[in-house]
PDB file of C-alpha atoms in Angstrom:
ATOM      1  CA  UNK G   1     -35.061  12.080  -4.497  1.00 43.00           C
ATOM      2  CA  UNK G   2     -38.206  13.432  -6.188  1.00 38.00           C
ATOM      3  CA  UNK G   3     -36.108  15.307  -8.747  1.00 41.00           C
ATOM      4  CA  UNK G   4     -34.038  12.200  -9.494  1.00 38.00           C
ATOM      5  CA  UNK G   5     -37.208  10.126  -9.957  1.00 37.00           C
ATOM      6  CA  UNK G   6     -38.664  12.755 -12.261  1.00 39.00           C
ATOM      7  CA  UNK G   7     -35.469  12.764 -14.336  1.00 36.00           C
ATOM      8  CA  UNK G   8     -35.541   8.977 -14.601  1.00 39.00           C
ATOM      9  CA  UNK G   9     -39.162   9.010 -15.692  1.00 41.00           C
ATOM     10  CA  UNK G  10     -38.370  11.629 -18.332  1.00 37.00           C
ATOM     11  CA  UNK G  11     -35.510   9.494 -19.636  1.00 40.00           C
ATOM     12  CA  UNK G  12     -37.755   6.431 -19.833  1.00 38.00           C
ATOM     13  CA  UNK G  13     -40.419   8.451 -21.633  1.00 36.00           C
ATOM     14  CA  UNK G  14     -37.871   9.732 -24.145  1.00 36.00           C
ATOM     15  CA  UNK G  15     -36.663   6.176 -24.692  1.00 40.00           C
ATOM     16  CA  UNK G  16     -40.258   5.086 -25.307  1.00 40.00           C
ATOM     17  CA  UNK G  17     -40.799   7.843 -27.863  1.00 42.00           C
ATOM     18  CA  UNK G  18     -37.612   6.954 -29.712  1.00 43.00           C
ATOM     19  CA  UNK G  19     -38.590   3.281 -29.701  1.00 42.00           C
ATOM     20  CA  UNK G  20     -41.961   4.028 -31.284  1.00 41.00           C
ATOM     21  CA  UNK G  21     -40.272   6.171 -33.944  1.00 38.00           C
ATOM     22  CA  UNK G  22     -37.873   3.391 -34.849  1.00 40.00           C
ATOM     23  CA  UNK G  23     -40.768   0.930 -35.004  1.00 41.00           C
ATOM     24  CA  UNK G  24     -42.662   3.131 -37.444  1.00 41.00           C
ATOM     25  CA  UNK G  25     -39.609   3.543 -39.669  1.00 38.00           C
ATOM     26  CA  UNK G  26     -39.019  -0.190 -39.681  1.00 42.00           C
ATOM     27  CA  UNK G  27     -42.669  -0.837 -40.438  1.00 41.00           C
ATOM     28  CA  UNK G  28     -42.648   1.565 -43.385  1.00 43.00           C
ATOM     29  CA  UNK G  29     -39.572  -0.131 -44.779  1.00 48.00           C
ATOM     30  CA  UNK G  30     -40.527  -3.771 -44.316  1.00 55.00           C
ATOM     31  CA  UNK G  31     -44.345  -3.502 -44.422  1.00 66.00           C
ATOM     32  CA  UNK G  32     -44.331  -5.769 -41.381  1.00 66.00           C
ATOM     33  CA  UNK G  33     -45.551  -3.671 -38.450  1.00 68.00           C
ATOM     34  CA  UNK G  34     -44.284  -4.620 -35.030  1.00 68.00           C
ATOM     35  CA  UNK G  35     -46.515  -4.226 -32.000  1.00 70.00           C
ATOM     36  CA  UNK G  36     -45.639  -1.322 -29.745  1.00 79.00           C
ATOM     37  CA  UNK G  37     -44.549  -2.303 -26.253  1.00 78.00           C
ATOM     38  CA  UNK G  38     -46.755  -1.266 -23.392  1.00 85.00           C
ATOM     39  CA  UNK G  39     -45.269   0.759 -20.550  1.00 89.00           C
ATOM     40  CA  UNK G  40     -45.243  -2.185 -18.130  1.00 90.00           C
ATOM     41  CA  UNK G  41     -43.202  -4.321 -20.539  1.00 90.00           C
ATOM     42  CA  UNK G  42     -40.812  -1.474 -21.209  1.00 91.00           C
ATOM     43  CA  UNK G  43     -40.253  -0.914 -17.491  1.00 93.00           C
ATOM     44  CA  UNK G  44     -39.711  -4.653 -17.002  1.00 93.00           C
ATOM     45  CA  UNK G  45     -37.082  -4.655 -19.755  1.00 92.00           C
ATOM     46  CA  UNK G  46     -35.370  -1.638 -18.248  1.00 93.00           C
ATOM     47  CA  UNK G  47     -35.386  -3.312 -14.829  1.00 95.00           C
ATOM     48  CA  UNK G  48     -33.742  -6.367 -16.361  1.00 96.00           C
ATOM     49  CA  UNK G  49     -31.143  -4.179 -18.051  1.00 97.00           C
ATOM     50  CA  UNK G  50     -30.157  -2.425 -14.811  1.00 97.00           C
ATOM     51  CA  UNK G  51     -30.102  -5.487 -12.517  1.00 98.00           C
ATOM     52  CA  UNK G  52     -26.676  -7.068 -11.821  1.00 98.00           C
ATOM     53  CA  UNK G  53     -26.482 -10.769 -12.673  1.00 97.00           C
ATOM     54  CA  UNK G  54     -24.076 -13.693 -12.669  1.00 97.00           C
ATOM     55  CA  UNK G  55     -21.516 -11.836 -14.787  1.00 98.00           C
ATOM     56  CA  UNK G  56     -21.395  -9.078 -12.200  1.00 98.00           C
ATOM     57  CA  UNK G  57     -20.939 -11.639  -9.415  1.00 97.00           C
ATOM     58  CA  UNK G  58     -17.952 -13.016 -11.324  1.00 97.00           C
ATOM     59  CA  UNK G  59     -16.499  -9.518 -11.599  1.00 98.00           C
ATOM     60  CA  UNK G  60     -17.036  -8.958  -7.864  1.00 98.00           C
ATOM     61  CA  UNK G  61     -15.026 -12.097  -7.078  1.00 97.00           C
ATOM     62  CA  UNK G  62     -11.979 -10.174  -8.332  1.00 97.00           C
ATOM     63  CA  UNK G  63     -12.405  -7.400  -5.762  1.00 98.00           C
ATOM     64  CA  UNK G  64      -9.475  -6.647  -3.487  1.00 98.00           C
ATOM     65  CA  UNK G  65      -5.852  -5.581  -3.675  1.00 98.00           C
ATOM     66  CA  UNK G  66      -3.489  -7.237  -6.146  1.00 98.00           C
ATOM     67  CA  UNK G  67       0.239  -7.119  -6.851  1.00 98.00           C
ATOM     68  CA  UNK G  68       1.173  -6.959 -10.522  1.00 98.00           C
ATOM     69  CA  UNK G  69       4.413  -8.300 -11.985  1.00 98.00           C
ATOM     70  CA  UNK G  70       4.658  -6.354 -15.240  1.00 97.00           C
ATOM     71  CA  UNK G  71       6.640  -7.193 -18.381  1.00 97.00           C
ATOM     72  CA  UNK G  72       6.603  -4.813 -21.355  1.00 95.00           C
ATOM     73  CA  UNK G  73       7.995  -4.869 -24.894  1.00 96.00           C
ATOM     74  CA  UNK G  74       8.196  -1.499 -26.640  1.00 91.00           C
ATOM     75  CA  UNK G  75       8.710  -3.161 -30.052  1.00 91.00           C
ATOM     76  CA  UNK G  76       8.605  -6.733 -31.407  1.00 93.00           C
ATOM     77  CA  UNK G  77      12.398  -7.074 -31.263  1.00 91.00           C
ATOM     78  CA  UNK G  78      12.944  -4.968 -28.118  1.00 94.00           C
ATOM     79  CA  UNK G  79      14.193  -6.494 -24.874  1.00 96.00           C
ATOM     80  CA  UNK G  80      11.565  -6.757 -22.111  1.00 96.00           C
ATOM     81  CA  UNK G  81      11.394  -4.262 -19.267  1.00 95.00           C
ATOM     82  CA  UNK G  82      10.059  -5.314 -15.885  1.00 95.00           C
ATOM     83  CA  UNK G  83       8.343  -3.484 -13.054  1.00 95.00           C
ATOM     84  CA  UNK G  84       5.780  -4.032 -10.323  1.00 96.00           C
ATOM     85  CA  UNK G  85       2.532  -2.317  -9.484  1.00 97.00           C
ATOM     86  CA  UNK G  86      -0.613  -2.521  -7.410  1.00 98.00           C
ATOM     87  CA  UNK G  87      -4.237  -2.805  -8.494  1.00 98.00           C
ATOM     88  CA  UNK G  88      -7.246  -2.255  -6.250  1.00 98.00           C
ATOM     89  CA  UNK G  89     -10.573  -3.559  -7.584  1.00 98.00           C
ATOM     90  CA  UNK G  90     -14.003  -2.669  -6.233  1.00 98.00           C
ATOM     91  CA  UNK G  91     -17.573  -2.815  -7.451  1.00 98.00           C
ATOM     92  CA  UNK G  92     -19.353   0.525  -7.767  1.00 98.00           C
ATOM     93  CA  UNK G  93     -22.863   1.832  -8.450  1.00 98.00           C
ATOM     94  CA  UNK G  94     -24.645  -0.980  -6.657  1.00 98.00           C
ATOM     95  CA  UNK G  95     -22.487  -3.767  -8.070  1.00 98.00           C
ATOM     96  CA  UNK G  96     -23.018  -2.782 -11.695  1.00 98.00           C
ATOM     97  CA  UNK G  97     -19.421  -1.916 -12.626  1.00 98.00           C
ATOM     98  CA  UNK G  98     -15.936  -2.761 -11.421  1.00 98.00           C
ATOM     99  CA  UNK G  99     -13.476   0.059 -10.950  1.00 98.00           C
ATOM    100  CA  UNK G 100      -9.759  -0.722 -10.827  1.00 98.00           C
ATOM    101  CA  UNK G 101      -7.143   1.740  -9.638  1.00 98.00           C
ATOM    102  CA  UNK G 102      -3.556   1.008 -10.695  1.00 98.00           C
ATOM    103  CA  UNK G 103      -0.357   2.500  -9.289  1.00 98.00           C
ATOM    104  CA  UNK G 104       3.321   1.836  -9.945  1.00 96.00           C
ATOM    105  CA  UNK G 105       6.251   3.297 -11.823  1.00 91.00           C
ATOM    106  CA  UNK G 106       7.482   3.240 -15.410  1.00 85.00           C
ATOM    107  CA  UNK G 107      10.893   4.363 -16.622  1.00 84.00           C
ATOM    108  CA  UNK G 108      11.522   6.089 -13.298  1.00 86.00           C
ATOM    109  CA  UNK G 109       8.233   8.005 -13.400  1.00 92.00           C
ATOM    110  CA  UNK G 110       5.177   7.452 -11.172  1.00 95.00           C
ATOM    111  CA  UNK G 111       2.368   5.680 -12.965  1.00 96.00           C
ATOM    112  CA  UNK G 112      -1.351   5.743 -12.277  1.00 98.00           C
ATOM    113  CA  UNK G 113      -4.203   4.293 -14.274  1.00 98.00           C
ATOM    114  CA  UNK G 114      -7.870   3.544 -13.888  1.00 98.00           C
ATOM    115  CA  UNK G 115     -10.099   1.050 -15.619  1.00 98.00           C
ATOM    116  CA  UNK G 116     -13.817   0.348 -15.583  1.00 98.00           C
ATOM    117  CA  UNK G 117     -15.268  -3.036 -16.472  1.00 98.00           C
ATOM    118  CA  UNK G 118     -18.936  -3.431 -17.345  1.00 98.00           C
ATOM    119  CA  UNK G 119     -21.162  -6.268 -18.443  1.00 98.00           C
ATOM    120  CA  UNK G 120     -23.923  -4.903 -20.645  1.00 98.00           C
ATOM    121  CA  UNK G 121     -27.010  -7.017 -19.982  1.00 98.00           C
ATOM    122  CA  UNK G 122     -28.628  -6.003 -23.273  1.00 97.00           C
ATOM    123  CA  UNK G 123     -25.605  -6.592 -25.510  1.00 97.00           C
ATOM    124  CA  UNK G 124     -24.418  -9.579 -23.440  1.00 98.00           C
ATOM    125  CA  UNK G 125     -20.842  -8.406 -23.717  1.00 98.00           C
ATOM    126  CA  UNK G 126     -18.088  -6.985 -21.514  1.00 98.00           C
ATOM    127  CA  UNK G 127     -16.887  -3.436 -22.052  1.00 98.00           C
ATOM    128  CA  UNK G 128     -13.607  -2.116 -20.642  1.00 98.00           C
ATOM    129  CA  UNK G 129     -12.326   1.455 -20.479  1.00 98.00           C
ATOM    130  CA  UNK G 130      -8.791   2.558 -19.591  1.00 98.00           C
ATOM    131  CA  UNK G 131      -7.188   5.919 -18.770  1.00 98.00           C
ATOM    132  CA  UNK G 132      -3.747   6.705 -17.329  1.00 97.00           C
ATOM    133  CA  UNK G 133      -1.300   9.545 -16.723  1.00 96.00           C
ATOM    134  CA  UNK G 134       0.807   8.537 -19.732  1.00 93.00           C
ATOM    135  CA  UNK G 135      -1.744   9.865 -22.198  1.00 94.00           C
ATOM    136  CA  UNK G 136      -4.877  11.965 -22.636  1.00 95.00           C
ATOM    137  CA  UNK G 137      -7.172   9.507 -24.417  1.00 94.00           C
ATOM    138  CA  UNK G 138      -9.529   6.718 -23.446  1.00 96.00           C
ATOM    139  CA  UNK G 139      -9.065   3.148 -24.647  1.00 97.00           C
ATOM    140  CA  UNK G 140     -12.279   1.166 -25.048  1.00 97.00           C
ATOM    141  CA  UNK G 141     -12.400  -2.580 -25.595  1.00 98.00           C
ATOM    142  CA  UNK G 142     -15.248  -5.041 -25.876  1.00 98.00           C
ATOM    143  CA  UNK G 143     -15.570  -8.803 -25.820  1.00 98.00           C
ATOM    144  CA  UNK G 144     -16.719 -12.040 -24.212  1.00 98.00           C
ATOM    145  CA  UNK G 145     -15.793 -14.240 -21.258  1.00 98.00           C
ATOM    146  CA  UNK G 146     -15.505 -18.004 -21.716  1.00 97.00           C
ATOM    147  CA  UNK G 147     -16.524 -19.597 -18.422  1.00 95.00           C
ATOM    148  CA  UNK G 148     -15.072 -22.950 -19.519  1.00 96.00           C
ATOM    149  CA  UNK G 149     -11.537 -21.701 -20.122  1.00 97.00           C
ATOM    150  CA  UNK G 150     -11.966 -18.749 -17.704  1.00 97.00           C
ATOM    151  CA  UNK G 151     -10.573 -16.365 -20.311  1.00 98.00           C
ATOM    152  CA  UNK G 152     -11.925 -12.941 -21.264  1.00 98.00           C
ATOM    153  CA  UNK G 153     -11.080 -11.780 -24.791  1.00 98.00           C
ATOM    154  CA  UNK G 154     -11.356  -8.054 -25.475  1.00 98.00           C
ATOM    155  CA  UNK G 155     -10.672  -6.065 -28.646  1.00 98.00           C
ATOM    156  CA  UNK G 156     -10.501  -2.352 -29.357  1.00 98.00           C
ATOM    157  CA  UNK G 157      -8.362   0.532 -30.583  1.00 96.00           C
ATOM    158  CA  UNK G 158      -5.499   2.569 -29.169  1.00 93.00           C
ATOM    159  CA  UNK G 159      -3.889   5.759 -30.472  1.00 92.00           C
ATOM    160  CA  UNK G 160      -0.281   5.769 -31.631  1.00 89.00           C
ATOM    161  CA  UNK G 161       0.871   9.184 -30.311  1.00 90.00           C
ATOM    162  CA  UNK G 162       3.642   9.379 -32.906  1.00 87.00           C
ATOM    163  CA  UNK G 163       1.431   9.025 -35.989  1.00 88.00           C
ATOM    164  CA  UNK G 164      -1.868   9.987 -34.415  1.00 89.00           C
ATOM    165  CA  UNK G 165      -3.461   6.920 -36.020  1.00 90.00           C
ATOM    166  CA  UNK G 166      -5.509   4.236 -34.290  1.00 93.00           C
ATOM    167  CA  UNK G 167      -4.028   0.768 -33.935  1.00 93.00           C
ATOM    168  CA  UNK G 168      -5.804  -2.486 -33.196  1.00 96.00           C
ATOM    169  CA  UNK G 169      -5.367  -3.714 -29.647  1.00 97.00           C
ATOM    170  CA  UNK G 170      -6.334  -7.030 -28.095  1.00 98.00           C
ATOM    171  CA  UNK G 171      -6.345  -8.230 -24.488  1.00 98.00           C
ATOM    172  CA  UNK G 172      -6.735 -11.652 -22.915  1.00 98.00           C
ATOM    173  CA  UNK G 173      -7.479 -11.905 -19.213  1.00 98.00           C
ATOM    174  CA  UNK G 174      -7.102 -15.382 -17.733  1.00 98.00           C
ATOM    175  CA  UNK G 175      -8.332 -16.477 -14.311  1.00 97.00           C
ATOM    176  CA  UNK G 176      -5.736 -19.047 -13.258  1.00 97.00           C
ATOM    177  CA  UNK G 177      -7.234 -19.450  -9.793  1.00 97.00           C
ATOM    178  CA  UNK G 178      -8.940 -17.293  -7.153  1.00 95.00           C
ATOM    179  CA  UNK G 179      -5.666 -15.619  -6.246  1.00 97.00           C
ATOM    180  CA  UNK G 180      -3.804 -15.536  -9.575  1.00 98.00           C
ATOM    181  CA  UNK G 181      -4.746 -13.808 -12.838  1.00 98.00           C
ATOM    182  CA  UNK G 182      -2.815 -13.231 -16.063  1.00 98.00           C
ATOM    183  CA  UNK G 183      -3.367 -10.319 -18.444  1.00 98.00           C
ATOM    184  CA  UNK G 184      -1.737 -10.253 -21.879  1.00 98.00           C
ATOM    185  CA  UNK G 185      -1.928  -7.275 -24.230  1.00 98.00           C
ATOM    186  CA  UNK G 186      -1.296  -7.364 -27.977  1.00 98.00           C
ATOM    187  CA  UNK G 187      -1.226  -4.452 -30.405  1.00 95.00           C
ATOM    188  CA  UNK G 188      -0.425  -3.811 -34.045  1.00 94.00           C
ATOM    189  CA  UNK G 189       2.772  -2.269 -35.265  1.00 89.00           C
ATOM    190  CA  UNK G 190       2.471   0.584 -37.765  1.00 82.00           C
ATOM    191  CA  UNK G 191       2.707  -1.920 -40.612  1.00 85.00           C
ATOM    192  CA  UNK G 192      -0.243  -3.864 -39.215  1.00 87.00           C
ATOM    193  CA  UNK G 193       1.565  -6.827 -37.653  1.00 93.00           C
ATOM    194  CA  UNK G 194       0.417  -7.867 -34.182  1.00 97.00           C
ATOM    195  CA  UNK G 195       2.885  -8.377 -31.342  1.00 96.00           C
ATOM    196  CA  UNK G 196       2.687  -8.914 -27.598  1.00 97.00           C
ATOM    197  CA  UNK G 197       3.559  -5.681 -25.836  1.00 96.00           C
ATOM    198  CA  UNK G 198       2.561  -6.369 -22.236  1.00 97.00           C
ATOM    199  CA  UNK G 199       2.027  -9.124 -19.715  1.00 98.00           C
ATOM    200  CA  UNK G 200       0.896  -8.680 -16.109  1.00 98.00           C
ATOM    201  CA  UNK G 201       0.682 -11.477 -13.588  1.00 98.00           C
ATOM    202  CA  UNK G 202      -1.640 -10.477 -10.759  1.00 98.00           C
ATOM    203  CA  UNK G 203      -1.369 -12.052  -7.305  1.00 98.00           C
ATOM    204  CA  UNK G 204      -3.949 -11.304  -4.664  1.00 98.00           C
ATOM    205  CA  UNK G 205      -2.650  -9.434  -1.622  1.00 94.00           C
ATOM    206  CA  UNK G 206      -5.930  -9.303   0.278  1.00 72.00           C
TER     207      UNK G 206
END
């Protein structure tokens, strides 16, 4: 515990040093010096950054086991393929992140994937990561949640394994009710035209 506390203190000290350096650079550029933050204010800001809030409570409401009815389109004019899967959501690291474990099958092969959803208190935005056994990369998306429409809109990049190039990807996640969610995924074709390539309807099992 002492070692962990020492490490944390060192990290905070390093952050403080970097912050002062950036302040000096900004001051030299704009000739408008900004006051340096005292250690108490910096610790208060860090405490605020690390404390779960209402966004994290919303994420926690999605905890549990879900059945997914999956529809995929491999190309804009391709017929849909259907399958089912299971997703298990749980909050980790003291309620700061949601981890989702996905299992199912695709084209006769076992499928497994894992996602992490975060709400960054400083940036005031959601960040999603995704990995699965059908690739070796990490997809990262970022966006906002509209509490009025109950829709989360995320945008990011994915790799086209054929060309090796990154393509735009977009996801909407809609909370229909406490027991029903709808995820829709859109990505660009190689000529830059967006199409819907996946839809998953989640129904709560428990």
